[in-house]
Coordinates of C-alpha atoms in Angstrom, one line a residue:
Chain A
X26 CA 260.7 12.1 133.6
X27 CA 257.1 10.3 132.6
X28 CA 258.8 7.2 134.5
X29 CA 258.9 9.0 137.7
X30 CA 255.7 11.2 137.0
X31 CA 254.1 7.8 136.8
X32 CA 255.7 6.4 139.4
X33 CA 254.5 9.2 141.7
X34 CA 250.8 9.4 140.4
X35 CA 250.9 5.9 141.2
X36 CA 252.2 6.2 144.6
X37 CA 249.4 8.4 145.7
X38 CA 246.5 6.4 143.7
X39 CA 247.6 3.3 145.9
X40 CA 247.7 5.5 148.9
X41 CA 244.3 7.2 148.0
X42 CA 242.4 4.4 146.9
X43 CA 243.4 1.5 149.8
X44 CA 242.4 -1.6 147.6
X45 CA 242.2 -5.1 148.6
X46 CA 244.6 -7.2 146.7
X47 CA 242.9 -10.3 145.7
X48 CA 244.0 -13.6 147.8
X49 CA 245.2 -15.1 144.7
X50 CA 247.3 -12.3 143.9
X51 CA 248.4 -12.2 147.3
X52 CA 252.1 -14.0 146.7
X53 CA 252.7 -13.0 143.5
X54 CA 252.5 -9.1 144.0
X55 CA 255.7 -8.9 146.3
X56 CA 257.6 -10.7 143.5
X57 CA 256.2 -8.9 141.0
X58 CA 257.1 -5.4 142.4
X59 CA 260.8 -6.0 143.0
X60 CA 260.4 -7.1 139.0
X61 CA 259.7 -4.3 137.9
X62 CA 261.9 -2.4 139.9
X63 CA 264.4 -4.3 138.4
X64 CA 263.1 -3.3 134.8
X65 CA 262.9 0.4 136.1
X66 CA 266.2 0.2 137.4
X67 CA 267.3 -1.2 134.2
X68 CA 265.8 1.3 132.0
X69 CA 267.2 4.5 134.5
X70 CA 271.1 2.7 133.3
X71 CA 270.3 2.0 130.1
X72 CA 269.0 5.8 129.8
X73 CA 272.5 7.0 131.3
X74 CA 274.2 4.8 128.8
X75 CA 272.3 7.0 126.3
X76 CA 270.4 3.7 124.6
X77 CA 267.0 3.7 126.2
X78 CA 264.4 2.7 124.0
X79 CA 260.8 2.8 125.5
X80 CA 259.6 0.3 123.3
X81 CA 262.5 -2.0 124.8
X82 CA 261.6 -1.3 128.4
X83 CA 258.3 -1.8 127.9
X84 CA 259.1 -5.1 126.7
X85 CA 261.8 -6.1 129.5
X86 CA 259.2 -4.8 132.1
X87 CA 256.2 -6.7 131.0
X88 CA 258.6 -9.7 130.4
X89 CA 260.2 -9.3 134.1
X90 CA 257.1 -9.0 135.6
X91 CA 255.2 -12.5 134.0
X92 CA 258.7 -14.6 134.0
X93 CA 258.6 -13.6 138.5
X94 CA 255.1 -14.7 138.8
X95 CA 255.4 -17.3 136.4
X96 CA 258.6 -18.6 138.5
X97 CA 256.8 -18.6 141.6
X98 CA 253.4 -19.7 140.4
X99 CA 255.4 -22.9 139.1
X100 CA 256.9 -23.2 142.4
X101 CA 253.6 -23.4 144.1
X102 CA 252.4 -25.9 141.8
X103 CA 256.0 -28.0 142.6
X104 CA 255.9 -27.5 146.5
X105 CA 258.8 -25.0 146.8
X106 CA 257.0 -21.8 145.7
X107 CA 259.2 -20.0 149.1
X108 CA 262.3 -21.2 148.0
X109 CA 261.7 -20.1 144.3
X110 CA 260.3 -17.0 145.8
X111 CA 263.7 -16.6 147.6
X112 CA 265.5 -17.1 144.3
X113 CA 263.8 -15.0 142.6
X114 CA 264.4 -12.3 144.9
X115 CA 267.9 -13.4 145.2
X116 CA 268.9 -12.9 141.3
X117 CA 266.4 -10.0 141.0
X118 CA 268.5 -8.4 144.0
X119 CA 271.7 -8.8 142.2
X120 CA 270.7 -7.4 138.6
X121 CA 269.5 -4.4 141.3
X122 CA 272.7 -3.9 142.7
X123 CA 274.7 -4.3 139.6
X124 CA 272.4 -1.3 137.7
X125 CA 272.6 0.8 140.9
X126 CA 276.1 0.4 140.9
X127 CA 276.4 0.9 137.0
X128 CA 274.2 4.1 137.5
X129 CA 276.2 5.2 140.1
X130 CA 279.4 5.1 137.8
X131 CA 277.7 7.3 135.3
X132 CA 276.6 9.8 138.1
X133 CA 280.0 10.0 140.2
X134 CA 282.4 8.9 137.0
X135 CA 283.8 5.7 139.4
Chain B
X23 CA 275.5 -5.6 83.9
X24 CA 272.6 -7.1 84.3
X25 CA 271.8 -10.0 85.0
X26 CA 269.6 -10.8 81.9
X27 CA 272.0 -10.0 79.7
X28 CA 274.6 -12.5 81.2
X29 CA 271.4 -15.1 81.2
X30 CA 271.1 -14.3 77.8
X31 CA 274.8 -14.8 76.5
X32 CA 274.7 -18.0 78.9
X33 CA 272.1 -19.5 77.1
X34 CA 273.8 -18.5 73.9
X35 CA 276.6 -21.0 74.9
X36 CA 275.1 -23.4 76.2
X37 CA 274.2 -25.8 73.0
X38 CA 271.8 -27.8 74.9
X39 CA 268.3 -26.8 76.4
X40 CA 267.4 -27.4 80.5
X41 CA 264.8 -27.0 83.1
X42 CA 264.5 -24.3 85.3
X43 CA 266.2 -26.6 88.5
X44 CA 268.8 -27.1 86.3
X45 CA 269.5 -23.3 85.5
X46 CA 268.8 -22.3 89.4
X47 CA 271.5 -25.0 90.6
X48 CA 273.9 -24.0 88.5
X49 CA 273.0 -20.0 89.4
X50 CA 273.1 -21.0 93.2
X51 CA 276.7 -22.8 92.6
X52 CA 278.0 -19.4 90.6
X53 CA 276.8 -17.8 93.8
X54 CA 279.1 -19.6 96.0
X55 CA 282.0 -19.7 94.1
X56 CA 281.8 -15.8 93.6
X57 CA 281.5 -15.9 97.3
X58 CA 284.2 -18.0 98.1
X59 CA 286.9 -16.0 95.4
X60 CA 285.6 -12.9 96.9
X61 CA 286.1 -14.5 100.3
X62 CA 289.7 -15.5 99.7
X63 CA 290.1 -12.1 98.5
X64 CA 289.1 -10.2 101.6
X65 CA 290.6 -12.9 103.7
X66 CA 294.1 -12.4 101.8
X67 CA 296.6 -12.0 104.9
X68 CA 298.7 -10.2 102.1
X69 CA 296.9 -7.1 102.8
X70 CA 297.9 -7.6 106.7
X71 CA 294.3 -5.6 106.8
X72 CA 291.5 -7.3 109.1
X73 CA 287.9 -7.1 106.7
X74 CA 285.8 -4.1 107.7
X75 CA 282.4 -4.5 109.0
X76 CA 281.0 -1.4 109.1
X77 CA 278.4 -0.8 111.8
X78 CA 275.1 0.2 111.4
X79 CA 274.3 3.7 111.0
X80 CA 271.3 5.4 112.5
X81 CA 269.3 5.9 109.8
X82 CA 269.5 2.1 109.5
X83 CA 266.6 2.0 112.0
X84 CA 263.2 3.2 110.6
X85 CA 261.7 6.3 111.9
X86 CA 258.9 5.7 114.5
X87 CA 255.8 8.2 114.0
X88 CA 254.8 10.7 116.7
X89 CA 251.4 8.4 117.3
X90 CA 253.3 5.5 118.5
X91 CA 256.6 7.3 120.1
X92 CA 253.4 8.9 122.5
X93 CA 252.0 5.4 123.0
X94 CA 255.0 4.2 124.3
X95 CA 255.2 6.9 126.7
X96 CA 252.0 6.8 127.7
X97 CA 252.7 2.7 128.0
X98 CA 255.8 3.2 130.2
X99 CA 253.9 5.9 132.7
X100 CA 251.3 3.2 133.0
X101 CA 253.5 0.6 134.1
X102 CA 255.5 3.0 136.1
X103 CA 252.0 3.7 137.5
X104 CA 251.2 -0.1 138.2
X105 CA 254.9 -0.5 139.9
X106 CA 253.9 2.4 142.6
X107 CA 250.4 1.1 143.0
X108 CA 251.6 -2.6 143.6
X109 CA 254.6 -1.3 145.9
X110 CA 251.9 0.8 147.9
X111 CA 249.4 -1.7 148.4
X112 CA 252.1 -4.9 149.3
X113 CA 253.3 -2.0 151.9
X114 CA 249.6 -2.1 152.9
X115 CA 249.4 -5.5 153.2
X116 CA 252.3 -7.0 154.2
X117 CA 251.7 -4.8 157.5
X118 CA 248.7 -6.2 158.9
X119 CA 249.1 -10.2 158.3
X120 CA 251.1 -12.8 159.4
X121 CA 252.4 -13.8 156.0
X122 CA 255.5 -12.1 156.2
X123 CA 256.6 -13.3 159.8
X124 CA 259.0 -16.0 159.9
X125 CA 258.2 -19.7 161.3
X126 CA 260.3 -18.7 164.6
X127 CA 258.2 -15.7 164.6
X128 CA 255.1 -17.5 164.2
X129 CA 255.9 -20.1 166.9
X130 CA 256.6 -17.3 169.3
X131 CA 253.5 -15.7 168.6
X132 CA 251.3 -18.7 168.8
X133 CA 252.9 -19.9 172.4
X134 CA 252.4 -16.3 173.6
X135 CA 248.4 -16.4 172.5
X136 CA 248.5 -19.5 174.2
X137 CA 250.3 -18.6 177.5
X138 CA 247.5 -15.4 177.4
X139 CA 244.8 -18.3 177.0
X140 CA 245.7 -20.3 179.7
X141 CA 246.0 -17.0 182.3
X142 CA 242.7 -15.8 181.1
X143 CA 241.0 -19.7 181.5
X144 CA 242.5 -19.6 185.2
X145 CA 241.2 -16.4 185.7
X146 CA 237.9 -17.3 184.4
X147 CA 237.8 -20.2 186.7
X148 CA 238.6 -17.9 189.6
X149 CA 236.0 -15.7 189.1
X150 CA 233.7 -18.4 188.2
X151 CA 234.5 -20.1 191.5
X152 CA 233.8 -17.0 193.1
X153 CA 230.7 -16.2 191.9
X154 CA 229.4 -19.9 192.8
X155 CA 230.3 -19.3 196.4
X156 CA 228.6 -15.5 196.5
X157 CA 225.4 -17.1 194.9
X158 CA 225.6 -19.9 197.5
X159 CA 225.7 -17.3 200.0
X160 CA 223.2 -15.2 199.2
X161 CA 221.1 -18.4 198.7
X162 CA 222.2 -19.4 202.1
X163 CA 221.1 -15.6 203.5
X164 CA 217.9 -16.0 201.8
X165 CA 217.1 -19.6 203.3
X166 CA 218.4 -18.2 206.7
X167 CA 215.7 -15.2 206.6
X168 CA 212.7 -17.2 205.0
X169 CA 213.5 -19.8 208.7
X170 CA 214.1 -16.0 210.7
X171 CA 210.3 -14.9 208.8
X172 CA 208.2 -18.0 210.1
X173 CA 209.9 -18.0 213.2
X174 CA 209.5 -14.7 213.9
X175 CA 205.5 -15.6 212.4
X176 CA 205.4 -18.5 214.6
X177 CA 207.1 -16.2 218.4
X178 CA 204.7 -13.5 217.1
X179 CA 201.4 -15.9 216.9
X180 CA 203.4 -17.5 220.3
X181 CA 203.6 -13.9 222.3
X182 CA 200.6 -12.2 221.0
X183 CA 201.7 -10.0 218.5
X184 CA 199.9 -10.9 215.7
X185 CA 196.6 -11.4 215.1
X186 CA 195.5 -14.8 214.0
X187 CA 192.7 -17.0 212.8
X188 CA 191.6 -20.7 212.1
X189 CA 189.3 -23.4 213.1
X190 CA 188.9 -23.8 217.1
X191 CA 186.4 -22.8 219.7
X192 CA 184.6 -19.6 221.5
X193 CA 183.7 -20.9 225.0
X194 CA 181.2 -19.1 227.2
X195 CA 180.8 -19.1 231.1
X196 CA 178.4 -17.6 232.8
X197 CA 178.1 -17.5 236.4
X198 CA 174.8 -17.4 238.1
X199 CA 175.3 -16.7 241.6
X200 CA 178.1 -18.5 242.9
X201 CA 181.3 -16.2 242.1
X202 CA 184.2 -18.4 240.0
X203 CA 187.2 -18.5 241.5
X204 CA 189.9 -17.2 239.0
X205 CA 192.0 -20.5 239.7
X206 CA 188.6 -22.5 238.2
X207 CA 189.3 -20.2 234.7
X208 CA 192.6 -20.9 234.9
X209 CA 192.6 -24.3 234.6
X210 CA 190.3 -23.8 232.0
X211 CA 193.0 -22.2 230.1
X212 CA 196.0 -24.7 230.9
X213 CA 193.4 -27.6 229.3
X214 CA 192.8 -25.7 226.6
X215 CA 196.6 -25.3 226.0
X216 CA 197.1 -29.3 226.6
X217 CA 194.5 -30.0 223.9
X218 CA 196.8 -27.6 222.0
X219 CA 195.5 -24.3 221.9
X220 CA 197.7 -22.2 219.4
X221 CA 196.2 -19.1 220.5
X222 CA 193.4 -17.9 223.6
X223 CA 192.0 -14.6 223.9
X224 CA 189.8 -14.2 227.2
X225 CA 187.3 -11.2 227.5
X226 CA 189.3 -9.3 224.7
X227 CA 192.6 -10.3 226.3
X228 CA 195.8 -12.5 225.0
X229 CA 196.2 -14.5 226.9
X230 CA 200.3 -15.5 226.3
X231 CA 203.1 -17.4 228.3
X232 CA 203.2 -14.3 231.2
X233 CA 199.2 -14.0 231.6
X234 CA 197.6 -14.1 234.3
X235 CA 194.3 -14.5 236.5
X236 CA 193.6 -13.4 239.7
X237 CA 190.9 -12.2 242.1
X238 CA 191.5 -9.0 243.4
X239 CA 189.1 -6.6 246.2
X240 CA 187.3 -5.0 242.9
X241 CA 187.2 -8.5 241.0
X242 CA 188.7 -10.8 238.8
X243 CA 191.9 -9.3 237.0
X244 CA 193.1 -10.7 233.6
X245 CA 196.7 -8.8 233.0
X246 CA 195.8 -6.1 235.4
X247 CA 191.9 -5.6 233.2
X248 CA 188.9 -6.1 235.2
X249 CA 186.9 -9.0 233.6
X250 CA 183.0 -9.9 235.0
X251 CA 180.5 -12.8 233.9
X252 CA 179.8 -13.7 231.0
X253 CA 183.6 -15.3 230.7
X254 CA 184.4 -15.5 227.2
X255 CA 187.3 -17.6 225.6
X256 CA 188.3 -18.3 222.1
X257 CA 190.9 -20.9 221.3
X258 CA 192.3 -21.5 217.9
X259 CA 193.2 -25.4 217.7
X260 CA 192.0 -28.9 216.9
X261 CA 188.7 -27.8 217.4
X262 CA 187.6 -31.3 218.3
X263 CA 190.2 -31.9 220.9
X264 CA 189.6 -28.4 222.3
X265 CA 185.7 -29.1 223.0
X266 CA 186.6 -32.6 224.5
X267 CA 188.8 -31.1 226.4
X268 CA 186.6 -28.7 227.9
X269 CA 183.6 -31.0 227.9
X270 CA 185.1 -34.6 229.0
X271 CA 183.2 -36.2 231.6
X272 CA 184.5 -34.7 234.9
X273 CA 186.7 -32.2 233.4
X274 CA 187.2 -28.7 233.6
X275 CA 183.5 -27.6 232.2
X276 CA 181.5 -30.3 234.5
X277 CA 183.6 -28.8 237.6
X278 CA 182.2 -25.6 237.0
X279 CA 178.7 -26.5 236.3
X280 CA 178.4 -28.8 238.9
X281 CA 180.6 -26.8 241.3
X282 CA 179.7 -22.8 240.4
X283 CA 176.1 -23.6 238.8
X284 CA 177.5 -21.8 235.9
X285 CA 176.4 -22.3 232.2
X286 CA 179.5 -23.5 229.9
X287 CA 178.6 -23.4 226.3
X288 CA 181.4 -25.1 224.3
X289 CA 180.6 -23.7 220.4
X290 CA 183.1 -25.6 218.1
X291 CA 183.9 -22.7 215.2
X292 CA 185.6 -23.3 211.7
X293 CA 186.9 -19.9 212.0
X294 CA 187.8 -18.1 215.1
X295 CA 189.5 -14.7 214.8
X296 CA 191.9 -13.9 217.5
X297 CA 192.8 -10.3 216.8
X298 CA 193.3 -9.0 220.9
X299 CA 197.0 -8.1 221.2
X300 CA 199.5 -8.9 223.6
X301 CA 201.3 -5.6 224.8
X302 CA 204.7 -6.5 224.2
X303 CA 206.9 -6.2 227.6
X304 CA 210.3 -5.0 227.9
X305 CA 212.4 -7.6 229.4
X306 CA 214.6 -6.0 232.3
X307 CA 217.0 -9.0 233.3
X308 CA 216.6 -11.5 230.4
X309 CA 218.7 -10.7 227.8
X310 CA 219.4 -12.5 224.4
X311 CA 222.7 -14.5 224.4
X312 CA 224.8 -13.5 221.5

């Protein structure tokens, strides 16, 4: 319930406010969202399997979030930050998937 | 039993005294062995019983306090927070640049921009072209009434229409006694317009291509207007050459004092001012050729 009170307050912030992201940030920002949607994704199964700890998704969030823009940033420095980028968003998109589809079991029972 | 007690009864047995290595090695290697006979024990398929590891219970985990189970919370709103502000403002931004388009995308783009360059250049040089040759024109349309201006100046000077002044002569004839034939004054005009006479007034008249002298029953007749003695011309010229033309030897001004007994007085001027006007004529069979 605070996750998606947050998530809305945030919402409306970014919509109110209109900020400039930073040019260095610029790459790193699209990663880093679909990280943490991963973590949030994570955190809405784990809380269906009855074993969500906030202390653990803060954690897996903050740790999802550096390790994407820590990927890509390395790939930048070795000349293949858009195919890092790609992977990134590849694996991210499967863990996605898989917790949809683990949330979904819990919801629908198959 | 405890384990002081055993240490004690140990040392009781033992006859001779050791270090404290020697009494932890040979506790560590009691350890073991314990292990390993209680080991065997559990491990006995006798039993045909797998050991039992008993999982943790939940008071295994220590009790968090209300001040840090609210930090949490607060912690994961925050970075739910974050996640909806970074989603918003990449929405924002990956909109309006050209970071997310694809290099086909990008080519496309770049050959349409240039296609729109090129039409706009040719249509730049079009208009460009076109605005040389209106400017030309109008140059041409001002050169061509600047030459219509100075000619009309000069016909106008030519035909009497304008008045005029310069450097030339005032000539003066009197007649005592002997009338002058009109002819005599005539001439006296056609050498002045040999020596170049721009312009001639005579007795207030313009005297122009169509002018004319001539006796008549009530006297002499300059355009029709009655003119009498003292004959007055003024002739805008090469002053010079206009007084030697009037006053060569046997010219037009000896004729008529010799002839008429007249007095010629030939007064070279730096500035005569011819302002008699030709009346302009309508022309009834000449007509200007388109």
């Amino acid at each position: 319930m605070t996750a998606v009170i947050g998530l809305i307050v945030g919402v409306v912030v970014g919509i109110f406010i209109k900020p400039d992201i930073p040019i260095w940030l610029q790459p790193y920002l699209p990663i880093m969202v679909v990280a943490a949607l991963d973590a949030l994704l994570g955190a809405a199964r784990s809380y269906f399997e009855r074993t969500f700890n906030d202390r653990v998704f803060v954690i897996s969030f903050l740790s999802n979030v550096i390790t994407a823009a820590l990927l890509v940033l390395l790939g930048d420095q070795l000349g293949v930050g858009s195919q890092l980028t790609t992977a990134v968003i590849v694996v991210l998109g499967i863990r996605i998937f898989s917790n949809v589809s683990a949330i979904r079991r819990f919801i629908f029972r198959g | 039993m405890s384990t002081e007690k055993r240490h004690a009864t140990e040392h009781a047995e033992r006859k001779h005294h050791s270090t404290a290595g020697e009494i932890l090695n040979t506790d560590i290697s009691k350890l073991f062995k314990r292990q390993r006979q209680k080991d065997s024990v559990n491990d006995s398929l006798d039993t045909s019983t797998f050991p039992v590891v008993h999982k943790k219970t939940d008071s295994a985990k220590p009790e968090r306090s209300l001040g840090t189970r609210i930090a949490t919370s607060c912690l994961v709103v925050l970075l739910c927070m974050l996640l909806g502000f970074g989603y918003v403002t990449q929405l924002r931004s990956a909109s309006d640049n050209y970071e997310s388009l694809s290099e086909d995308e990008l080519v496309r783009l770049l050959d349409e921009t240039n296609t729109q360059v090129d039409r706009l250049e040719e249509q730049r040089t079009l208009l460009s072209s076109q605005v040389t040759s209106i400017t030309n024109s109008t140059d041409k349309q001002r050169e061509l009434n600047e030459v219509a201006k100075k000619n009309a100046t000069t016909s106008g000077i030519l035909a009497g229409r304008l008045a005029c002044q310069g450097q030339g002569v005032t000539i003066t004839v009197s007649q005592t006694g002997m009338p002058i034939e009109a002819a005599r004054l005539f001439t006296l005009v056609e050498e002045l317009r040999n020596a170049g006479a721009e312009a001639i007034a005579f007795n207030g008249v313009r005297i122009v291509a169509s002018s004319y002298i001539v006796d008549t029953d009530s006297g002499m007749q300059v355009d029709g207007v009655l003119v009498s003695s003292p004959y007055e011309f003024k002739a805008i010229g090469d002053s010079n050459a206009l007084s030697n033309a009037i006053q060569i030897s046997g010219g037009i001004g000896s004729q008529l004092r010799v002839r008429y007994n007249a007095n010629v007085i030939v007064r070279t001027q730096s500035n005569v001012v011819i302002d008699e006007l030709a009346s302009t004529r309508n022309y009834q069979y000449a007509k200007i050729v388109e």
